[in-house]
CSV table of C-alpha atoms in Angstrom, one decimal:
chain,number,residue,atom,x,y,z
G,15,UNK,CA,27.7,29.3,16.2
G,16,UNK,CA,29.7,26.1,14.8
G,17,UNK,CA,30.4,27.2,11.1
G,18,UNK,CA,33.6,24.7,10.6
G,19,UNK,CA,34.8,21.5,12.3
G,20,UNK,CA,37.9,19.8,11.8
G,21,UNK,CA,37.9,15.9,12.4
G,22,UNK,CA,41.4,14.0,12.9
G,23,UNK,CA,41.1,10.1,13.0
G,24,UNK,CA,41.9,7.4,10.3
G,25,UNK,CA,40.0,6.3,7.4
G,26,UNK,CA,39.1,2.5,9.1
G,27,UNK,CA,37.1,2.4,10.1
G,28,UNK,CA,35.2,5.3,8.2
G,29,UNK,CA,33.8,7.0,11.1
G,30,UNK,CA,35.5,10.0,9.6
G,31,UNK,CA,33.2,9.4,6.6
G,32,UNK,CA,30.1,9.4,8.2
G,33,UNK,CA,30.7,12.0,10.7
G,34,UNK,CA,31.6,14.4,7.7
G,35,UNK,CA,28.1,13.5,5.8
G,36,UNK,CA,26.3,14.2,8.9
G,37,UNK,CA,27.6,17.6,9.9
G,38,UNK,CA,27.5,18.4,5.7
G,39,UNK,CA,23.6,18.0,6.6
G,40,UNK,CA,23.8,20.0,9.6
G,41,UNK,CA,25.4,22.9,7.9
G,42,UNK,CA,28.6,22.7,9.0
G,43,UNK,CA,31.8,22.9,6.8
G,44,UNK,CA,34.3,20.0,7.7
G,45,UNK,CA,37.6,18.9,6.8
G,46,UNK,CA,39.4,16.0,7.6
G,47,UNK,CA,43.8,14.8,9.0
G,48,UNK,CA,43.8,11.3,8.5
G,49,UNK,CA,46.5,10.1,10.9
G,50,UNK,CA,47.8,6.8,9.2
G,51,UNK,CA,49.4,9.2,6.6
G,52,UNK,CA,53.1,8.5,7.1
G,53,UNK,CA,56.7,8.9,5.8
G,54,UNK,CA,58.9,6.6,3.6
G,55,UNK,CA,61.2,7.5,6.3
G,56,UNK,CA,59.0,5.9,9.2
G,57,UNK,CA,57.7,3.1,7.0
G,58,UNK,CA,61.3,2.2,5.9
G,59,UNK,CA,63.7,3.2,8.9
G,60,UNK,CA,62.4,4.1,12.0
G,61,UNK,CA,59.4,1.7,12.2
G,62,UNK,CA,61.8,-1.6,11.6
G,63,UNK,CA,64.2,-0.2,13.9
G,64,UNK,CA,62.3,0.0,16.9
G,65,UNK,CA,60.4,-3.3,16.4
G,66,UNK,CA,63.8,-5.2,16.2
G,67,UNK,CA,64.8,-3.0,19.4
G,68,UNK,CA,61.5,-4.1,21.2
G,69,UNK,CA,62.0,-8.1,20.3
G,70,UNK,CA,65.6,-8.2,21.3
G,71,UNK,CA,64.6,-6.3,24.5
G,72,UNK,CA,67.4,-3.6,23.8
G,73,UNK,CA,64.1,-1.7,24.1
G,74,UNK,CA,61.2,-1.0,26.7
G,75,UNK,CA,58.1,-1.4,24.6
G,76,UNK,CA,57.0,1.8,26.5
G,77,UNK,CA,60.0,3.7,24.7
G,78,UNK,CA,60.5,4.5,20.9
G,79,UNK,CA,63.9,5.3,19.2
G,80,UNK,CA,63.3,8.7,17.0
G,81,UNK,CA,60.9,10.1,19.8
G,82,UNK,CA,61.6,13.4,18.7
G,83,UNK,CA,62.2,13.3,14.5
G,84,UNK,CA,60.7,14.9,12.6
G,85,UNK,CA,59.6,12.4,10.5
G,86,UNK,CA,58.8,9.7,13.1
G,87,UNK,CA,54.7,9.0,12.0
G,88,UNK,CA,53.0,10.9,15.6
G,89,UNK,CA,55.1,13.8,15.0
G,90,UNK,CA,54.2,13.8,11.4
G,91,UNK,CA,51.0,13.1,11.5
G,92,UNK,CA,51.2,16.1,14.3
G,93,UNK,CA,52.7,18.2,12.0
G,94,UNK,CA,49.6,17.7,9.8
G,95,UNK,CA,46.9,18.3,11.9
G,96,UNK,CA,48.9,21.8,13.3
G,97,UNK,CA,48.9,23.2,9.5
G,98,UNK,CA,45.0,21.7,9.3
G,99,UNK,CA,44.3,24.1,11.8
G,100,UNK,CA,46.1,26.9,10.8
G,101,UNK,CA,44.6,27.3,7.0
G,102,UNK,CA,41.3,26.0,7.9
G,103,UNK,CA,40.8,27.8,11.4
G,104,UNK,CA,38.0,25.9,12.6
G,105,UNK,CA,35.7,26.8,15.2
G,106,UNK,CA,36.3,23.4,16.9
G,107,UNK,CA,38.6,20.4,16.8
G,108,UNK,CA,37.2,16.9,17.3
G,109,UNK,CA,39.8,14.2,18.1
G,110,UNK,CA,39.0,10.8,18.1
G,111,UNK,CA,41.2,9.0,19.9
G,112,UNK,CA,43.4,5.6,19.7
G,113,UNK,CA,46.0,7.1,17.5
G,114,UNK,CA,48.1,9.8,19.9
G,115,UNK,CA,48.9,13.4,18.6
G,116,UNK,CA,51.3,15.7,19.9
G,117,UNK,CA,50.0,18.8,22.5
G,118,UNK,CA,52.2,21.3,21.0
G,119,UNK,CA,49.5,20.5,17.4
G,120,UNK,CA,46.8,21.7,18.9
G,121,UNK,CA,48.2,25.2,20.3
G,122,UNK,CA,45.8,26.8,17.5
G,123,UNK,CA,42.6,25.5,18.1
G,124,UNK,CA,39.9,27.5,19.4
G,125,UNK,CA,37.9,24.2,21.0
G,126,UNK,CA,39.4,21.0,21.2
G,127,UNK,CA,36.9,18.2,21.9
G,128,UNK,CA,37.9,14.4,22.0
G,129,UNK,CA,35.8,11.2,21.8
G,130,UNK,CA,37.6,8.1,23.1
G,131,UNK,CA,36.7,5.3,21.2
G,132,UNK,CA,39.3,2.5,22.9
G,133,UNK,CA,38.7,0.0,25.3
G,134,UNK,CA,38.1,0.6,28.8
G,135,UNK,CA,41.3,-1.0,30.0
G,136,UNK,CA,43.0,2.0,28.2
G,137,UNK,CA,41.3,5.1,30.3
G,138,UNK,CA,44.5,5.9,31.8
G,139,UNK,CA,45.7,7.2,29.0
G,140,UNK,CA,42.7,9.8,28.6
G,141,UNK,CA,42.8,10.4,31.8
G,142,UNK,CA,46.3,11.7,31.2
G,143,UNK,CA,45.4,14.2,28.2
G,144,UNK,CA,41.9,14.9,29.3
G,145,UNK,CA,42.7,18.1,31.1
G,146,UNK,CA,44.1,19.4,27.1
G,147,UNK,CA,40.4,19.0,25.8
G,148,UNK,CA,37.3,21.5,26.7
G,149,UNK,CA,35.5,18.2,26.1
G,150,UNK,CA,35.7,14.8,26.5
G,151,UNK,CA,33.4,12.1,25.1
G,152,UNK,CA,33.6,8.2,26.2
G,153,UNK,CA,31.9,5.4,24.6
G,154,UNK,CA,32.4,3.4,27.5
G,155,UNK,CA,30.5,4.7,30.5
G,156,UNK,CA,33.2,3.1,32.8
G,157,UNK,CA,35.6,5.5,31.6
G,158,UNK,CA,32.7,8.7,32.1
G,159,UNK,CA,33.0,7.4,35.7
G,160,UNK,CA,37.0,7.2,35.9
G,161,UNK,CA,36.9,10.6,34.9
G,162,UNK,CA,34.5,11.9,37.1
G,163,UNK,CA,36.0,10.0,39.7
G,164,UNK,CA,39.2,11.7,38.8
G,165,UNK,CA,37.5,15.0,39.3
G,166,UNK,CA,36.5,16.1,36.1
G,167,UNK,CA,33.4,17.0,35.0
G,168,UNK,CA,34.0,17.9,31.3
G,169,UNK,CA,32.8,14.8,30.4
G,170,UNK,CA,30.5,12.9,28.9
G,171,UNK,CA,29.3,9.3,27.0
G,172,UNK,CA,29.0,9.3,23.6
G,173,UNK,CA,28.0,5.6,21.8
G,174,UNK,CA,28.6,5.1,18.3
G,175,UNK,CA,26.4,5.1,15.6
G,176,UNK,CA,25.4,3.9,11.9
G,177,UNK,CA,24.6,5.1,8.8
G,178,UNK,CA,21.7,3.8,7.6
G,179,UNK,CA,21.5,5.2,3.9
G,180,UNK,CA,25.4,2.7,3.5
G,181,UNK,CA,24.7,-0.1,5.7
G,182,UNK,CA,21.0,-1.0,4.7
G,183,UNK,CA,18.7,-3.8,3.7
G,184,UNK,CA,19.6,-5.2,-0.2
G,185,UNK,CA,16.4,-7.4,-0.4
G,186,UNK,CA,17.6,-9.4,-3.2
G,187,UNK,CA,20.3,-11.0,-1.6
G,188,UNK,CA,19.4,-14.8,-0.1
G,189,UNK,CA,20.6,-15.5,2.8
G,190,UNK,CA,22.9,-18.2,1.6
G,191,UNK,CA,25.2,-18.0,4.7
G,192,UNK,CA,24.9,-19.3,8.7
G,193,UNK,CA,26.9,-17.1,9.8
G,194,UNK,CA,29.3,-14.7,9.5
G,195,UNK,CA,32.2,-13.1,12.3
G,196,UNK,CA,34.3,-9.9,10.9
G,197,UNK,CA,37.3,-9.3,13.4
G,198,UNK,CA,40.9,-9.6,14.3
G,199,UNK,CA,41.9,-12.9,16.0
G,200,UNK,CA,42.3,-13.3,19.7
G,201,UNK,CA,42.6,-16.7,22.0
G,202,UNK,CA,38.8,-15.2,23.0
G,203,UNK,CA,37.3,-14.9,19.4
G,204,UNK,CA,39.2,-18.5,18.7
G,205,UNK,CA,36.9,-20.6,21.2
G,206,UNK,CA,33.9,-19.3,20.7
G,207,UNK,CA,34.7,-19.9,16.4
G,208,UNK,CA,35.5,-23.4,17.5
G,209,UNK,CA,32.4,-23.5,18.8
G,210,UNK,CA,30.5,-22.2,16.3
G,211,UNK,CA,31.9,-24.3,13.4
G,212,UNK,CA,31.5,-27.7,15.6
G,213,UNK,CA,27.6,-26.7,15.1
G,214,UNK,CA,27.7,-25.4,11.2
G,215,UNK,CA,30.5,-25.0,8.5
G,216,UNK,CA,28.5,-22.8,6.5
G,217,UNK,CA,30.1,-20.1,7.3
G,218,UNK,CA,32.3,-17.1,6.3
G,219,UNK,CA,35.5,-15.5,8.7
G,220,UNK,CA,37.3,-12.4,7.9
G,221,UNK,CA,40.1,-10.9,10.3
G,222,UNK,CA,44.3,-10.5,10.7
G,223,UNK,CA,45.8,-13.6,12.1
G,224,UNK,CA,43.2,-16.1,11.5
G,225,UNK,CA,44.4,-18.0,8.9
G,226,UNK,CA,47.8,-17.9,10.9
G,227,UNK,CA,46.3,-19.1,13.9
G,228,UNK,CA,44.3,-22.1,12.0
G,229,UNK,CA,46.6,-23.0,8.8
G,230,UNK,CA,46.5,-26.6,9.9
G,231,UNK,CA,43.1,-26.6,10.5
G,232,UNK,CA,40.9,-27.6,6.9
G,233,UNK,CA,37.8,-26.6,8.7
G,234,UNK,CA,38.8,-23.1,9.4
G,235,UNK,CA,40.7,-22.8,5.9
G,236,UNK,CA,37.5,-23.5,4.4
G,237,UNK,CA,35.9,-20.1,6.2
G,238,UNK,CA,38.8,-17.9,6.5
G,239,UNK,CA,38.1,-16.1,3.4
G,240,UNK,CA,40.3,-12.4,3.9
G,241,UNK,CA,42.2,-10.2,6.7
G,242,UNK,CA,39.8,-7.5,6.2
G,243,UNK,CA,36.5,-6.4,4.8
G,244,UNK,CA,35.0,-2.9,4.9
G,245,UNK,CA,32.8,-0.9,2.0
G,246,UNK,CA,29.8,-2.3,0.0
G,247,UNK,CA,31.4,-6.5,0.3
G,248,UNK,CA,30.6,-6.1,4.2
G,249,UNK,CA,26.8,-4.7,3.7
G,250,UNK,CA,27.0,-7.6,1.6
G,251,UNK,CA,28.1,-10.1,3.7
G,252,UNK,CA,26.0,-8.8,6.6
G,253,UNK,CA,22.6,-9.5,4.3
G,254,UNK,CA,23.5,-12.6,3.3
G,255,UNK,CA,24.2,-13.8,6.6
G,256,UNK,CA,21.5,-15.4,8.4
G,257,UNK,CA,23.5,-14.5,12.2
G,258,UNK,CA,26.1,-12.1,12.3
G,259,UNK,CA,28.3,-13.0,15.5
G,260,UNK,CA,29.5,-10.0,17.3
G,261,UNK,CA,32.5,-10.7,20.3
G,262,UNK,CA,34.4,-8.2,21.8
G,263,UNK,CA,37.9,-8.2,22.5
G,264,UNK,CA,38.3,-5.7,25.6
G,265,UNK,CA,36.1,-5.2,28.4
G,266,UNK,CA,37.1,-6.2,32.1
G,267,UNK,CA,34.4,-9.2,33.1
G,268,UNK,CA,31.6,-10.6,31.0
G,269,UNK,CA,28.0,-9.5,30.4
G,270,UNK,CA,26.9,-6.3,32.2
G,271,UNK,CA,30.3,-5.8,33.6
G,272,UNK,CA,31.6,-5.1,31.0
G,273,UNK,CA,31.4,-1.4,28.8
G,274,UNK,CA,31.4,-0.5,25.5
G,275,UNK,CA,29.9,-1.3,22.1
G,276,UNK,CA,31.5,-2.0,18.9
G,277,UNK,CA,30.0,-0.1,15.8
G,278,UNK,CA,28.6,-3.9,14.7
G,279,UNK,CA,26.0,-3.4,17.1
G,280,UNK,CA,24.4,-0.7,15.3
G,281,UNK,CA,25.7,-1.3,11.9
G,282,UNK,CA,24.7,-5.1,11.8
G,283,UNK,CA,20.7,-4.5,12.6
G,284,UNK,CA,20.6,-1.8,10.3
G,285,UNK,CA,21.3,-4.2,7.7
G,286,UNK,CA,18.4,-6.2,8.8
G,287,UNK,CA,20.2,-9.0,9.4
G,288,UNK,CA,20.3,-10.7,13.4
G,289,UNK,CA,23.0,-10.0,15.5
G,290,UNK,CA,24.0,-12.7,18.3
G,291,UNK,CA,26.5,-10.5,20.3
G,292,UNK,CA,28.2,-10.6,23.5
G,293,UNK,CA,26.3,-8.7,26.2
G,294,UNK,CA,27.4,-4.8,28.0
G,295,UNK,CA,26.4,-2.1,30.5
G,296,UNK,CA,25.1,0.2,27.9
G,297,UNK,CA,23.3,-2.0,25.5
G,298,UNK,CA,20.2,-1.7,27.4
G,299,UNK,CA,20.0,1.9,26.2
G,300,UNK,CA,20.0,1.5,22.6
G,301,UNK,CA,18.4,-2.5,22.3
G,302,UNK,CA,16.0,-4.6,24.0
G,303,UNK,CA,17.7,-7.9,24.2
G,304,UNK,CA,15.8,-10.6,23.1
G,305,UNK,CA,13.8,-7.8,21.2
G,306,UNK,CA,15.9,-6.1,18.5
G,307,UNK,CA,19.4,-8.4,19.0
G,308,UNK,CA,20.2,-11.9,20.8
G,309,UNK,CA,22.7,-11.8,23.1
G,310,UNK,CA,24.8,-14.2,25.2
G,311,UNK,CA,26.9,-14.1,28.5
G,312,UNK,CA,29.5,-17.3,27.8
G,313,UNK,CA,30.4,-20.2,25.6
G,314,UNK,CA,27.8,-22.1,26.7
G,315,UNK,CA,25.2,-19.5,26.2
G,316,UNK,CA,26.7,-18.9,22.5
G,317,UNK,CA,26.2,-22.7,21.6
G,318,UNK,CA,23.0,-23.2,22.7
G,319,UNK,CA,21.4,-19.4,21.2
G,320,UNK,CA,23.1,-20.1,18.2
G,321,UNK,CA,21.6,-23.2,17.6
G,322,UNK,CA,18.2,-22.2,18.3
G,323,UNK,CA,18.1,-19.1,16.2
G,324,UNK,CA,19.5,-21.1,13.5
G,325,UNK,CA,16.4,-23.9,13.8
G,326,UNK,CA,13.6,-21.1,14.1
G,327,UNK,CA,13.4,-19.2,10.9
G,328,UNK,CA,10.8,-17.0,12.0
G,329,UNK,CA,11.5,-15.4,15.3
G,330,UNK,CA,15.3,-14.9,14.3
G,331,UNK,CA,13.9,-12.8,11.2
G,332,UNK,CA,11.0,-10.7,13.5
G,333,UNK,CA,14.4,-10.1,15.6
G,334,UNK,CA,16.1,-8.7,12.8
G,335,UNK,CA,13.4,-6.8,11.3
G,336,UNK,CA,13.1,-5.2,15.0
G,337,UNK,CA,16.4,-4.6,15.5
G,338,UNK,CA,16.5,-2.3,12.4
G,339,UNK,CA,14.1,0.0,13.0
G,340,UNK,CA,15.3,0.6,16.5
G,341,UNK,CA,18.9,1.5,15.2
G,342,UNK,CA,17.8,3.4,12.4
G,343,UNK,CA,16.0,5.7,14.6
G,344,UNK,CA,18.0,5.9,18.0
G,345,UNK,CA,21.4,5.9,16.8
G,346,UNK,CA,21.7,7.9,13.2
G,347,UNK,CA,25.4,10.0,13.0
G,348,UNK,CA,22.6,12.7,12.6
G,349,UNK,CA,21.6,12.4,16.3
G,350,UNK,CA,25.4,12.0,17.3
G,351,UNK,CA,26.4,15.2,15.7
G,352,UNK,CA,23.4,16.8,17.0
G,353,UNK,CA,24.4,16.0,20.1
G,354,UNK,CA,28.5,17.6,19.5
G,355,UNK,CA,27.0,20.6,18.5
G,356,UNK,CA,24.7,21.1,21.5
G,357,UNK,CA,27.9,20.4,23.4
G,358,UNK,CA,29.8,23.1,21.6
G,359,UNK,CA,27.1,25.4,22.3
G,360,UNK,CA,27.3,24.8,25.8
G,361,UNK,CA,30.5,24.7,26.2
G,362,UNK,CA,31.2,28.1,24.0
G,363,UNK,CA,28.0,30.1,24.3
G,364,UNK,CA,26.9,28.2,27.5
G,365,UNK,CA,23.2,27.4,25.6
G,366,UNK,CA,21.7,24.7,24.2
G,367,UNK,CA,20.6,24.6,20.3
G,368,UNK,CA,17.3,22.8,21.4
């Protein structure tokens, strides 16, 4: 039985957070590494170092000087999560993966499952630790299939989720706002913001590199309000935002060629508030398009749906209203832990908890 878990990730976004609230309902003791926690040393030395050695090409990008110190941030943040395990001795391990750990940290644990929350584009990489893991979870059902196609079978997707007791309705708050995007910049997000501010400037951007990108540019200025957002100000925003805009910055190819979802697919609806996002493989299984989220396949596509959600009051707001009580109900961090701990069982006891 799955008494204690131990969950290694960083604190943004909070999956951690949610995750730990969900198994705390399940029963199940849980503590947390967070890997961004770092060394003066790394921060102040070996961090600078290696970037100047990267931009003057002294350095393969692929290669880092002070591999091997101690006090080089994935062998800290290794060391960490090794002594986690140690005084907590958890039953399992759940790594959720972007940030790298070292093997050697994970000698101790009893189960070790991952969940690889990247882009597809990156599967190589778990293909090359996924043999380390009793489990492995994929948000990306292109990656399941590397895998299997790799010959592994200890796989399975895994989508995200939302919390619907933090990212909720707020009734009281107008929506005052067109629209809203919340992400980092990239050439993609750029032309599709053009787009969307040649049909209204009533609007609100938050991401790294924005204001860099458009500095010369009064129109963007004017919407460009922060690098990041997170916490109560982004339920906020979301509710006072007529659309949300949702684009993703990995996949390879456009609309159902592409896999993955970003957490704004679940997290936006919840809010009650419309989401206009770009299209994937696996959003047929949690939304209806056209139902509980609008959805388009290219720039063209984007300009004309968001002009006419923005023109009919009424069918955007039966959208949004839909949207939220499908996402509430499929994809709680309830169900997704449910679904971790029937895998533990399996994979330990060889039952199901069901």
């Amino acid at each position: 039985m799955l008494k204690r878990i131990l969950i290694a990730y960083s604190s943004k976004p909070p999956i951690v957070r949610y995750l730990k609230s969900a198994f705390a309902r399940a029963g199940i003791d849980t503590e947390c590494v967070l890997a961004e926690q770092n060394t003066l040393f790394d921060r102040l030395v070996i961090h600078p170092t290696n970037k100047w050695a990267h931009n003057l090409r002294i350095l393969p990008k692929s290669k880092n000087l002070f591999e091997d110190h101690p006090l080089a941030h994935k062998n800290y943040r290794s060391t960490l999560l090794q002594q986690a395990i140690h005084h907590f001795d958890p039953d399992l391990v759940l790594l959720i993966r972007g940030l790298g750990f070292r093997a050697w940290a994970l000698e101790e644990a009893k189960t070790k499952f991952a969940w690889w929350t990247e882009k597809e584009e990156r599967v190589n990489e778990a293909l090359q630790e996924l043999h380390e893991f009793d489990w492995y979870f994929f948000m990306s059902s292109s990656c399941v299939e590397a895998a299997r196609s790799a010959g592994y079978s200890n796989v399975s997707y895994l989508s995200h989720a939302v919390d619907s007791n933090f990212f909720r309705h707020i009734p009281e708050i107008n929506k005052e706002l067109d629209f809203c995007f919340v992400g980092r910049w990239s050439e993609k997000r750029q032309s599709y913001m053009d787009a969307a501010l040649d049909i209204t400037n009533n609007a609100v951007i938050y991401g790294g590199i924005w204001l860099k990108k458009n500095w010369y540019r009064p129109k963007f200025r004017k919407v460009i309000k922060g690098k990041y957002i997170d916490g109560e100000p982004l339920v906020e925003l979301y509710n006072k935002s007529k659309i949300v805009i949702n684009i993703s910055n990995w996949g390879l190819g456009e609309g159902k060629n592409r896999s993955g979802m970003n957490m704004r697919v679940f997290e936006v609806p919840a809010t009650g508030s419309f989401l206009l996002t770009d299209e994937s493989r696996e959003m047929d299984s949690v939304v209806t398009l056209g139902e509980h989220v609008g959805t388009f396949t290219g720039l063209d596509e984007f300009r004309s749906k968001l002009k006419y959600y923005l023109s009919h009051d009424p069918e955007r707001e039966r959208i949004a209203r839909q949207g939220m009580e499908q996402v509430r109900v499929v994809n709680s961090y309830d169900r997704l832990v449910s679904i971790m701990i029937d895998t533990y069982n399996k994979r330990v006891f060889g039952k199901s908890c069901g």
